[in-house]
Amino acid sequence: MTTPVYPMTRAEGCPFDPPPKLRELQDEAALVKVQVFDKTAWLVTRYADQRKLLADPRLSADVSTPGYPSQTAMAPKSDDGVGIGFILMDDPEHARLRRMVTAPFMIKRVEAMRPAVQKIVDGLIDDLLAGPKPVDLMEAFALPVPSLVICTLLGVPYADHDFFQQNSKQLISLTATPEERGQAHGNLGAYLYNLVGEKLENPGDDLLSGLTERVKAGELARQDAAGMGVLLLLAGHETTANMIALGTLALLEHPPQLAVLQETDDPKVVAGAVEELLRYLNITHNGRRRAVLEDIELDGQVIKAGEGLIFPNDIGNRDPSAFPDPDTLDLHRDARHHVAFGFGVHQCLGQPLARMELQVVYSTLYRRIPTLRRAAELDEIPFKHDGSVYGVHSLPVTW
Amino acid sequence: MKIIIDQDKCVASGQCVTAAVDVFDQRDEDGIVVLLNDNPPEDLAADVHQAAAVCPALAIVVED
Ligand code: HEM
């Protein structure tokens, strides 16, 4: 049998479902050897194994660990030494750096931001209603919501949104050349390096200014503060924006599910709906990736040190043993145990913020614009098959 | 029911607070888990087990 190549392609006309070939492999075996970019790696196909292994300290998220299955040629640092934060680091350094920025993402701090986010969402919907139609929902709503929020939290001027949105998209593009991605990383790195410099001089009341205290105390290099800024700015807008636009499209394609959100006043129902959409859409569709530091046994098979592992959380979230009838979008199901935010020590830091933003959006947009609908055929909508975060490049809507 | 938390393992994902807000809280300075009640009433058992199940760092152990 030839080694299957990962990632795989989705089926024509099924933009919300993982590639069928992946599901076949999941049925066949818990561990499958796949070809990925320049090497082979093990695909961990099942939900329970994904959680078990992602929480195992014998794995490394560092791209320079032998066996790490990169998806493309990638440089972990830009030319001037700005990395991409702790997402590609291992403990204890990962934990040390992550803990420097965990406070603003605490549940109570995020809840305190809810009224401000509601205001942003309401304001953008006012603008939509007053503006021309059809309109691109991605550009006019889905990108601005999380971008405005993360800019305020980090202390990044929103006026620079075209710059950071474009460079972020390029940095996680699967079709850009290594040079183009390096360029985008360099642009973002230099931008944040300068911004951290400004805040060293003139600190404000924001996350990046908070980090400058650590820089002054000698606990954090200025490059590493900038690297965390790149990570938070990128992860803070691109992901949530895709959940807003792709989530809206999925709901428009499932009218009874859309009605659930239009008809409820119950925050619990809304919160449950967000979890189910996260599970069902699993926008980080390119798999979590790790290298193995010490031999690990799984299902009687030994995964050796120096081998690579890929955790396709999209099919983890469609594993029938964890989610009965997994291909049905059912906003009333209990999906809270999904792995759309990953699992283990790298599980998404921004998840409380992402959840809150999505709860505000999903409970507001379809009630304020009840006749919202696509303004293009489904097969004309450009899906992000070319990005390591899935979604739509644009979503023409009208009402 | 007895709950044991491991603050060294905790990654401040906030999952436990979302699952069982009467039992878990987060430290103001860094969001690390703190226990509000290490022996909560039975009617919170389901929420507490949910919290332990979704903790990404396996930092919560529940003994019935
Ligand atoms: C719906 C939106 C989001 C999704 C689906 C998502 C998904 C993920 C996933 C799957 C990981 C794990 C990566 C791995 O294990 O290799 C992750 C990590 C991360 N996310 Fe998110 N994310 C979202 C929103 C956000 C937001 C809003 C922020 C920040 C403001 C954020 C910041 C981060 C950070 C900093 C990490 C790295 C954590 C670490 O390595 O310790 N994310 N995210």
Coordinates of N, CA and C in Angstrom, one line a residue, chain A residues 1-4 6 8 21-35 40-54 56 59 69 288 290-292 294-305 307-312 315 319:
Chain A
M1 N 0.8 -1.2 0.0 CA 0.0 0.0 0.0 C 0.9 1.2 0.0
T2 N 0.6 2.2 -0.8 CA 1.4 3.4 -0.8 C 1.0 4.3 0.4
T3 N 1.9 5.0 0.9 CA 1.7 5.9 2.1 C 0.8 7.0 1.7
P4 N -0.3 7.2 2.4 CA -1.2 8.4 2.0 C -0.5 9.7 2.4
Y6 N -0.6 13.5 3.6 CA -1.4 14.4 4.5 C -0.9 15.9 4.3
M8 N -5.2 16.0 3.4 CA -6.0 15.4 2.3 C -7.1 16.5 1.9
K21 N -11.2 10.7 3.0 CA -10.1 9.7 3.1 C -9.6 9.7 4.6
L22 N -9.6 10.8 5.3 CA -9.2 10.8 6.7 C -10.1 10.0 7.5
R23 N -11.4 10.1 7.3 CA -12.4 9.3 8.0 C -12.2 7.8 7.8
E24 N -11.9 7.5 6.5 CA -11.7 6.1 6.2 C -10.5 5.6 7.0
L25 N -9.4 6.4 7.1 CA -8.2 5.9 7.8 C -8.6 5.8 9.3
Q26 N -9.4 6.7 9.8 CA -9.8 6.6 11.2 C -10.6 5.3 11.5
D27 N -11.4 4.9 10.6 CA -12.1 3.6 10.7 C -11.1 2.4 10.7
E28 N -10.1 2.6 9.9 CA -9.2 1.4 9.7 C -8.2 1.2 10.9
A29 N -7.6 2.3 11.4 CA -6.6 2.1 12.4 C -6.4 3.3 13.2
A30 N -5.9 3.1 14.4 CA -5.7 4.2 15.4 C -4.4 5.0 15.0
L31 N -3.5 4.3 14.4 CA -2.2 5.0 14.0 C -2.0 4.7 12.5
V32 N -1.7 5.7 11.7 CA -1.5 5.5 10.3 C -0.3 6.3 9.9
K33 N 0.6 5.6 9.1 CA 1.8 6.3 8.6 C 1.4 7.2 7.4
V34 N 1.7 8.5 7.4 CA 1.4 9.3 6.3 C 2.7 10.1 5.8
Q35 N 2.6 10.5 4.6 CA 3.7 11.3 4.0 C 3.3 12.8 4.3
T40 N 7.9 11.2 6.7 CA 6.7 10.5 7.1 C 6.4 10.7 8.6
A41 N 5.1 10.6 9.0 CA 4.8 10.8 10.4 C 3.6 9.9 10.7
W42 N 3.3 9.8 12.0 CA 2.1 9.0 12.4 C 0.9 9.9 12.5
L43 N -0.2 9.5 11.9 CA -1.4 10.2 12.1 C -2.2 9.5 13.3
V44 N -2.5 10.2 14.3 CA -3.2 9.7 15.5 C -4.7 10.0 15.2
T45 N -5.5 8.9 14.8 CA -6.8 9.2 14.2 C -7.9 9.3 15.1
R46 N -7.8 8.8 16.4 CA -9.0 8.7 17.2 C -9.0 9.7 18.4
Y47 N -10.2 10.1 18.7 CA -10.4 11.1 19.8 C -9.6 10.8 21.1
A48 N -9.9 9.6 21.6 CA -9.3 9.3 22.9 C -7.8 9.3 22.9
D49 N -7.2 8.8 21.8 CA -5.8 8.7 21.7 C -5.2 10.1 21.5
Q50 N -5.9 11.0 20.8 CA -5.5 12.3 20.6 C -5.3 13.1 21.9
R51 N -6.4 12.9 22.7 CA -6.3 13.6 24.0 C -5.2 13.0 24.9
K52 N -5.1 11.7 24.9 CA -4.1 11.0 25.8 C -2.7 11.5 25.4
L53 N -2.4 11.4 24.1 CA -1.0 11.7 23.7 C -0.7 13.2 23.7
L54 N -1.7 14.1 23.4 CA -1.4 15.5 23.4 C -1.1 16.0 24.8
D56 N 0.7 14.2 26.8 CA 1.9 13.5 27.2 C 3.2 14.3 27.2
L59 N 6.2 14.5 24.4 CA 6.1 15.1 23.0 C 6.6 16.5 23.0
P69 N 7.0 17.0 12.3 CA 6.4 17.0 10.9 C 5.9 18.4 10.4
R288 N -2.7 19.2 14.8 CA -1.7 19.6 15.8 C -0.4 18.7 15.4
R290 N 3.5 17.3 16.5 CA 4.5 17.1 17.6 C 5.6 16.2 17.1
A291 N 6.8 16.2 17.8 CA 7.8 15.2 17.6 C 7.9 14.4 18.9
V292 N 8.3 13.2 18.8 CA 8.4 12.3 20.0 C 9.8 12.3 20.6
E294 N 10.7 10.5 23.6 CA 11.0 9.2 24.1 C 10.0 8.2 23.5
D295 N 10.4 6.9 23.4 CA 9.5 5.9 22.9 C 8.2 5.9 23.7
I296 N 7.1 5.8 22.9 CA 5.8 5.8 23.6 C 5.0 4.6 23.0
E297 N 4.3 3.8 23.8 CA 3.5 2.7 23.3 C 2.1 3.1 23.2
L298 N 1.5 2.8 22.1 CA 0.1 3.1 21.9 C -0.6 1.9 21.2
D299 N -1.6 1.3 21.8 CA -2.3 0.2 21.2 C -1.3 -0.9 20.8
G300 N -0.3 -1.2 21.6 CA 0.6 -2.3 21.4 C 1.7 -1.9 20.3
Q301 N 1.6 -0.7 19.9 CA 2.6 -0.3 18.9 C 3.6 0.7 19.5
V302 N 4.9 0.6 19.2 CA 5.8 1.6 19.7 C 6.1 2.8 18.8
I303 N 5.8 4.0 19.3 CA 6.1 5.2 18.5 C 7.5 5.6 19.0
K304 N 8.5 5.7 18.1 CA 9.8 5.8 18.5 C 10.3 7.3 18.7
A305 N 11.2 7.5 19.6 CA 11.8 8.9 19.7 C 12.3 9.3 18.3
E307 N 10.4 10.3 15.9 CA 9.3 10.2 14.9 C 8.4 11.4 15.1
G308 N 7.6 11.6 14.1 CA 6.6 12.7 14.2 C 5.2 12.3 14.3
L309 N 4.4 13.1 15.0 CA 3.0 12.8 15.2 C 2.1 13.9 14.7
I310 N 1.0 13.5 14.1 CA 0.0 14.6 13.6 C -1.3 14.2 14.3
F311 N -1.9 15.1 14.9 CA -3.2 14.9 15.5 C -4.3 15.7 14.7
P312 N -5.0 15.0 13.8 CA -6.0 15.8 13.0 C -7.3 15.9 13.9
I315 N -10.9 15.2 12.6 CA -11.6 13.9 12.7 C -11.7 13.4 14.1
D319 N -15.3 11.8 15.7 CA -15.1 10.4 16.1 C -16.4 9.9 16.8

